[in-house]
Amino acid sequence: MVGMFEFAPEEFIVEEITKEGLVLELDKQIEKEGDGNLEKDYFTHFILQKREWNTLQALSAISRALHIGAKRLNFAGTKDRNAITTQLCSAFAVPSEKILSLKIKDIQINGAWKEKEKVRLGDLLGNRFTITLSKENCGKNVEAEKIKKNASKNNYCIPNYFGQQRFGSMRGNSHLIGKLMLQGKYEEAVLNFLCFPGDDKLGAEARKQLEKEKDFAAALGYFPRHLKYERTILGQLAKNPRDFIGAFRKLPRTLQLIFIHAFQSFLFNELLKKRVEEKRLFVGAIGDFYCNSDSYGFPEIDSAKAIEDYAEATAVNERIQSGSCFLAGHLIGYETDLTQDEAFLLEREGIEKEAFRLKSMPELHSKGSLRPLFVPLKDFAVLFPSPVKIGFSLPSGSYATVAIEELKVI
């Protein structure tokens, strides 16, 4: 499953676009000379193609096959499990021949070469998607002409909502946990993480029993082994039943941050929804942020600045229509200069801006940042009429499932 859709891997193909604008095409071997003079302290960059593996699971399998620690492997962006995907990765001080000779089911390497620097998270422009749509995976009949017409609206741009995956693919409660953490309600946050329903039958029954009994030590005896993060928290609480913050700290820091980021994403989606309803998505006003488009045609968020006067607003709106400019909105943090809408939303949610300092867990603090309010469906095309196959590219951090929803497939 990808978001709310039931795609087979062959129906959902994701090809990463490198920061240089190169599409890492499916099944295409790429040969690069790299820096062959490097003998030590080098990184081997490699193109990973995988089917029905998520990125972390695939790299874990690769690290085991190479007999190295997983921390020696890096990647530019995460990719879904239920798909066929390509992406750029790197391995510290592993000869390219060893990587090219890997034999792991549903994993192939489409090129490897030496470089001085590792691949870093975010070292990509975006992703190219090739998606087959049908009644079986979307729940309704899909019409090619209708999709083509909807895609062409608004100059082939769509609202840049966060997809359902951001809030937890199985249970959809990551933002609820984040909100409770921001409110300092760590006991409630832990119980939400442990007891919120929505996954497989074994997990659901265990969560229901724990919610009723509140016996963390006993829960270790019946919580399924595959719920390893839940069991990690239960292990800490079995030793110290009131140490809820300490229990959270036993989780990987990336997972701890996911909860905070999910709530920021929820706020962003709420504000974006209001803007869409008020027909202000493509209209900049004084105080709004805007950014330029990069050489690939995607939003260049690092160039963002605020509209200062009416003349600048007029110029920005002209550029929006030409596709050379994008509006941006806040991912709210403690340094965000709140708009009236943002202040009202925080009040509604019972959160103060200063809460993003997370005084009890300051390592998770968030100053806030900006995110494009809309993004282009670059190179959109209907590739095949029946079953409908579409292709398009999106910038890093944008969701193909959101694009499908916006095309009125569902």
XYZ file of C-alpha atoms in Angstrom:
410
model
C 0.000 0.000 0.000
C 1.197 3.538 -0.824
C -0.859 6.079 1.102
C -4.497 5.024 0.665
C -3.826 3.237 -2.647
C -3.216 -0.489 -3.180
C -0.456 -0.505 -5.792
C 1.517 -3.519 -6.907
C 5.240 -2.673 -7.114
C 5.192 -2.667 -10.939
C 2.379 -0.092 -10.846
C 4.384 2.434 -8.806
C 7.844 3.213 -10.182
C 10.030 5.884 -8.575
C 13.261 7.065 -10.212
C 15.369 9.494 -8.201
C 16.528 12.754 -9.770
C 20.029 13.637 -8.567
C 21.019 17.151 -7.519
C 22.689 17.467 -10.953
C 19.338 16.755 -12.636
C 20.146 13.199 -13.756
C 17.231 10.752 -13.654
C 18.395 7.372 -12.322
C 16.449 5.327 -14.844
C 15.107 1.875 -14.067
C 17.398 -0.972 -15.224
C 19.896 1.480 -16.732
C 23.546 0.910 -15.872
C 25.481 4.130 -15.303
C 29.254 4.104 -15.655
C 31.225 6.943 -14.072
C 34.973 7.232 -13.686
C 34.731 8.892 -10.284
C 38.030 9.488 -8.497
C 40.019 6.317 -9.075
C 43.092 7.671 -7.269
C 41.421 7.444 -3.865
C 42.897 4.572 -1.831
C 41.495 5.260 1.649
C 38.883 7.475 3.290
C 36.815 7.315 0.118
C 33.126 6.699 -0.487
C 31.725 4.431 -3.152
C 28.604 5.965 -4.639
C 26.177 3.418 -6.024
C 22.743 3.327 -7.629
C 20.377 1.082 -5.704
C 17.376 -0.397 -7.506
C 14.966 -2.300 -5.302
C 11.558 -3.960 -5.390
C 9.400 -4.318 -2.252
C 12.119 -3.095 0.095
C 12.041 0.185 1.963
C 15.318 2.087 1.918
C 16.469 1.276 5.455
C 15.641 -2.429 5.111
C 17.496 -2.637 1.800
C 20.602 -0.933 3.175
C 20.495 -3.165 6.244
C 20.510 -6.228 3.969
C 23.378 -4.743 1.959
C 25.409 -4.027 5.111
C 24.972 -7.647 6.230
C 26.017 -8.951 2.817
C 29.114 -6.714 2.866
C 29.852 -7.542 6.531
C 30.002 -3.863 7.486
C 28.118 -1.673 9.941
C 24.944 -0.024 8.638
C 26.318 3.392 9.652
C 28.819 3.177 6.789
C 25.922 3.434 4.329
C 24.141 6.669 3.399
C 21.357 7.722 1.041
C 19.893 10.903 -0.450
C 16.191 10.201 0.083
C 13.907 7.497 1.459
C 11.748 5.433 -0.888
C 8.543 3.470 -0.248
C 8.479 -0.303 0.100
C 5.555 -1.125 -2.204
C 7.238 0.137 -5.353
C 10.132 -0.377 -7.718
C 12.591 2.426 -7.026
C 16.052 3.740 -7.834
C 18.195 5.958 -5.634
C 21.726 7.162 -5.010
C 23.557 5.744 -1.980
C 27.140 5.581 -0.731
C 29.316 3.191 1.260
C 32.428 4.207 3.187
C 35.638 2.470 2.063
C 33.989 -0.434 0.241
C 35.441 -1.285 -3.199
C 32.972 -0.730 -6.029
C 33.571 -4.301 -7.247
C 32.184 -5.709 -3.996
C 29.033 -3.600 -4.288
C 28.541 -4.447 -7.964
C 28.828 -8.164 -7.161
C 26.047 -8.142 -4.529
C 23.399 -10.855 -4.949
C 20.280 -10.009 -2.915
C 16.732 -10.896 -3.973
C 14.882 -7.944 -5.572
C 17.929 -5.665 -5.232
C 20.262 -4.703 -8.051
C 23.107 -2.213 -8.374
C 23.025 -0.017 -11.487
C 26.518 1.451 -11.156
C 29.225 2.165 -8.566
C 32.211 4.539 -8.447
C 34.560 6.263 -5.973
C 34.036 9.811 -4.651
C 35.629 11.976 -1.938
C 32.345 12.801 -0.188
C 29.475 10.645 1.012
C 25.902 10.931 -0.258
C 23.997 13.105 2.188
C 20.311 13.132 3.071
C 18.680 15.721 0.822
C 21.211 15.357 -2.016
C 18.484 15.079 -4.637
C 16.224 17.362 -6.653
C 13.211 15.100 -6.653
C 11.714 11.950 -8.126
C 10.190 10.857 -11.423
C 7.066 8.729 -11.064
C 5.484 6.266 -13.477
C 2.159 5.115 -12.061
C -0.473 2.736 -13.429
C -4.003 3.599 -12.269
C -6.953 1.221 -12.300
C -10.172 0.390 -10.489
C -8.259 -2.325 -8.620
C -5.721 0.034 -7.034
C -7.782 3.230 -6.823
C -11.223 1.844 -6.029
C -12.926 3.415 -9.056
C -12.707 3.595 -12.830
C -10.001 5.961 -14.044
C -10.480 8.121 -17.159
C -7.379 9.286 -19.020
C -8.976 12.417 -20.488
C -10.333 13.545 -17.121
C -6.919 13.137 -15.508
C -5.230 15.014 -18.341
C -7.727 17.874 -18.024
C -7.330 18.127 -14.244
C -3.538 18.038 -14.496
C -3.495 21.011 -16.865
C -5.378 23.240 -14.408
C -3.349 25.883 -12.591
C -0.439 25.596 -15.005
C 0.238 21.959 -14.026
C 0.698 22.826 -10.349
C -0.875 21.181 -7.283
C -1.147 22.016 -3.553
C 1.911 20.676 -1.723
C 0.080 18.792 1.034
C 1.899 16.236 3.139
C 0.652 12.748 2.295
C -0.901 10.266 4.694
C 2.460 8.491 5.006
C 3.758 11.498 6.950
C 1.326 10.752 9.777
C 1.944 6.996 9.886
C 0.997 4.621 7.088
C -0.661 2.060 9.373
C -2.229 4.022 12.234
C -2.037 7.687 11.198
C -1.383 8.950 14.733
C 2.185 10.313 14.574
C 0.970 13.926 14.702
C -1.221 13.166 17.740
C 1.830 11.861 19.601
C 3.795 14.941 18.561
C 1.067 17.268 19.793
C 0.990 15.582 23.210
C 4.784 15.843 23.450
C 4.620 19.563 22.646
C 2.007 19.978 25.369
C 4.325 18.236 27.832
C 1.879 15.330 28.192
C 4.480 12.594 27.879
C 2.466 9.916 29.660
C -0.437 10.439 27.263
C 1.991 10.528 24.334
C 3.527 7.192 25.332
C 0.102 5.604 25.807
C -1.009 6.905 22.417
C 2.079 5.361 20.824
C 1.503 2.050 22.581
C -2.297 1.777 22.546
C -3.656 3.660 19.505
C -5.453 1.073 17.310
C -5.280 0.533 13.591
C -2.673 -2.072 12.649
C -2.711 -5.875 12.311
C -4.954 -8.086 14.460
C -2.219 -9.269 16.851
C -0.980 -5.727 17.384
C -4.502 -4.358 17.843
C -5.370 -6.955 20.485
C -2.154 -6.283 22.415
C -2.726 -2.528 22.331
C -6.299 -2.948 23.559
C -5.192 -5.170 26.450
C -2.465 -2.718 27.522
C -4.889 0.212 27.384
C -7.171 -1.687 29.765
C -4.552 -3.061 32.180
C -1.764 -0.421 32.067
C 0.759 -3.099 33.126
C 3.930 -2.410 31.126
C 5.920 -5.369 32.466
C 3.112 -7.798 31.667
C 2.727 -6.283 28.187
C 6.265 -7.382 27.315
C 4.936 -10.926 27.505
C 2.225 -10.503 24.881
C 3.243 -7.599 22.583
C 4.209 -9.080 19.178
C 7.934 -9.260 18.419
C 7.561 -7.236 15.211
C 6.463 -4.192 17.245
C 10.080 -3.631 18.239
C 9.804 0.082 19.058
C 6.787 -0.516 21.266
C 8.703 -3.274 23.020
C 11.678 -0.939 23.487
C 9.453 1.536 25.330
C 7.774 -1.224 27.324
C 11.180 -2.507 28.410
C 12.087 0.892 29.859
C 8.705 1.352 31.537
C 8.830 -2.139 33.028
C 11.939 -0.982 34.926
C 10.666 2.544 35.673
C 6.902 2.895 35.101
C 6.915 6.714 35.463
C 9.906 7.483 33.234
C 7.931 8.396 30.122
C 10.525 10.851 28.775
C 13.274 8.288 29.333
C 11.170 5.733 27.485
C 10.856 8.033 24.460
C 14.612 8.601 24.538
C 15.141 4.862 24.044
C 13.695 5.243 20.540
C 15.951 6.234 17.616
C 16.236 10.016 17.474
C 14.900 10.007 13.908
C 11.680 8.406 15.157
C 11.397 10.882 18.036
C 11.696 13.728 15.519
C 9.070 12.154 13.257
C 6.408 12.831 15.898
C 7.262 16.550 16.126
C 7.596 16.907 12.363
C 4.268 15.131 11.848
C 2.472 17.711 13.987
C 4.181 20.533 12.085
C 2.993 18.836 8.896
C -0.562 18.627 10.237
C -0.514 22.375 10.933
C 0.873 23.058 7.455
C -1.869 20.977 5.821
C -4.586 22.745 7.827
C -3.303 26.176 6.794
C -2.868 25.095 3.180
C -6.408 23.686 3.103
C -7.773 27.033 4.298
C -5.799 28.865 1.640
C -7.096 26.545 -1.084
C -10.692 26.992 0.122
C -10.257 30.772 0.025
C -8.779 30.538 -3.513
C -5.507 32.165 -2.391
C -3.139 29.324 -3.283
C -1.703 31.048 -6.346
C -2.101 34.647 -5.165
C 0.669 36.262 -3.133
C 0.051 39.200 -0.794
C 2.211 41.413 1.404
C 3.832 39.242 4.088
C 3.647 36.024 2.072
C 6.882 34.209 1.257
C 7.958 33.319 -2.263
C 10.919 31.553 -3.824
C 12.476 31.211 -7.251
C 12.439 28.125 -9.423
C 15.728 26.239 -9.818
C 17.320 25.184 -13.096
C 15.130 22.064 -13.154
C 11.902 24.020 -12.633
C 11.370 23.042 -8.983
C 10.972 25.494 -6.046
C 14.319 26.708 -4.681
C 13.268 27.165 -1.057
C 16.671 28.557 0.013
C 15.909 31.659 -2.073
C 12.670 32.412 -0.171
C 11.917 35.944 0.975
C 8.850 37.877 2.105
C 6.752 40.114 -0.145
C 7.273 43.628 1.210
C 4.918 45.867 -0.752
C 2.123 45.957 -3.324
C 4.484 46.380 -6.281
C 6.445 43.290 -5.260
C 3.205 41.329 -4.801
C 2.134 42.251 -8.338
C 5.493 41.172 -9.751
C 5.439 37.902 -7.805
C 1.931 37.051 -9.020
C 3.010 37.621 -12.615
C 5.960 35.288 -12.081
C 3.694 32.645 -10.510
C 1.641 32.604 -13.706
C 4.793 32.146 -15.787
C 6.008 29.267 -13.596
C 9.218 30.972 -12.438
C 8.117 31.582 -8.858
C 6.380 29.701 -6.033
C 4.718 30.736 -2.783
C 5.918 29.190 0.494
C 4.367 28.714 3.919
C 5.606 28.067 7.435
C 6.422 24.789 9.078
C 5.823 26.419 12.439
C 8.580 26.492 15.059
C 9.562 28.708 17.978
C 11.202 31.323 15.708
C 8.228 31.598 13.328
C 6.751 35.077 12.976
C 3.138 33.918 13.136
C 0.455 35.143 10.775
C -3.048 35.698 12.115
C -4.210 32.384 10.641
C -1.275 30.546 12.235
C -1.884 32.138 15.640
C -5.580 31.164 15.498
C -4.693 27.584 14.535
C -2.189 27.179 17.378
C -4.760 28.545 19.819
C -7.331 26.056 18.509
C -4.872 23.202 18.993
C -3.867 24.326 22.484
C -0.217 24.867 21.543
C 2.011 27.888 22.138
C 4.821 28.756 19.741
C 7.375 28.392 22.541
C 6.314 24.756 22.948
C 8.517 23.914 19.958
C 11.545 24.438 22.222
C 10.518 21.178 23.978
C 12.112 22.106 27.296
C 11.897 18.539 28.614
C 13.442 17.122 25.421
C 15.392 20.084 23.970
C 17.251 17.836 21.541
C 13.993 17.737 19.531
C 13.515 21.521 19.345
C 12.388 23.079 16.070
C 13.008 26.675 15.007
C 10.643 26.300 12.072
C 11.229 26.467 8.336
C 9.485 27.064 5.022
C 7.856 24.694 2.529
C 6.453 25.440 -0.948
C 2.677 25.851 -0.906
C 2.359 24.399 -4.392
C 4.624 22.419 -6.700
C 4.737 21.642 -10.422
C 3.766 18.328 -11.989
C 6.829 18.534 -14.200
C 6.653 16.772 -17.573
C 3.189 15.382 -16.842
C 1.980 12.942 -19.483
C -0.563 10.188 -19.972
C 1.742 7.432 -21.189
C -0.939 4.817 -21.896
C -4.746 5.161 -22.014
C -5.944 1.763 -20.715
C -5.070 0.916 -18.062
C -4.145 4.533 -17.469
C -0.423 5.033 -16.995
C 0.819 8.513 -16.080
C 4.265 10.016 -15.644
C 5.440 13.159 -13.873
C 8.217 14.480 -11.643
C 7.937 16.127 -8.231
C 10.488 17.907 -6.043
C 11.961 16.184 -3.019
C 9.522 16.101 -0.097
C 6.380 16.141 -2.255
C 4.002 13.188 -2.445
C 2.876 11.350 -5.574
C -0.195 10.092 -3.687
C -1.239 13.708 -3.111
C -0.833 14.354 -6.829
C -3.081 11.394 -7.638
C -5.738 12.655 -5.232
C -5.519 16.158 -6.726
C -5.998 14.706 -10.194
C -9.412 13.583 -8.888
C -8.617 9.920 -9.291
C -10.445 9.336 -5.997
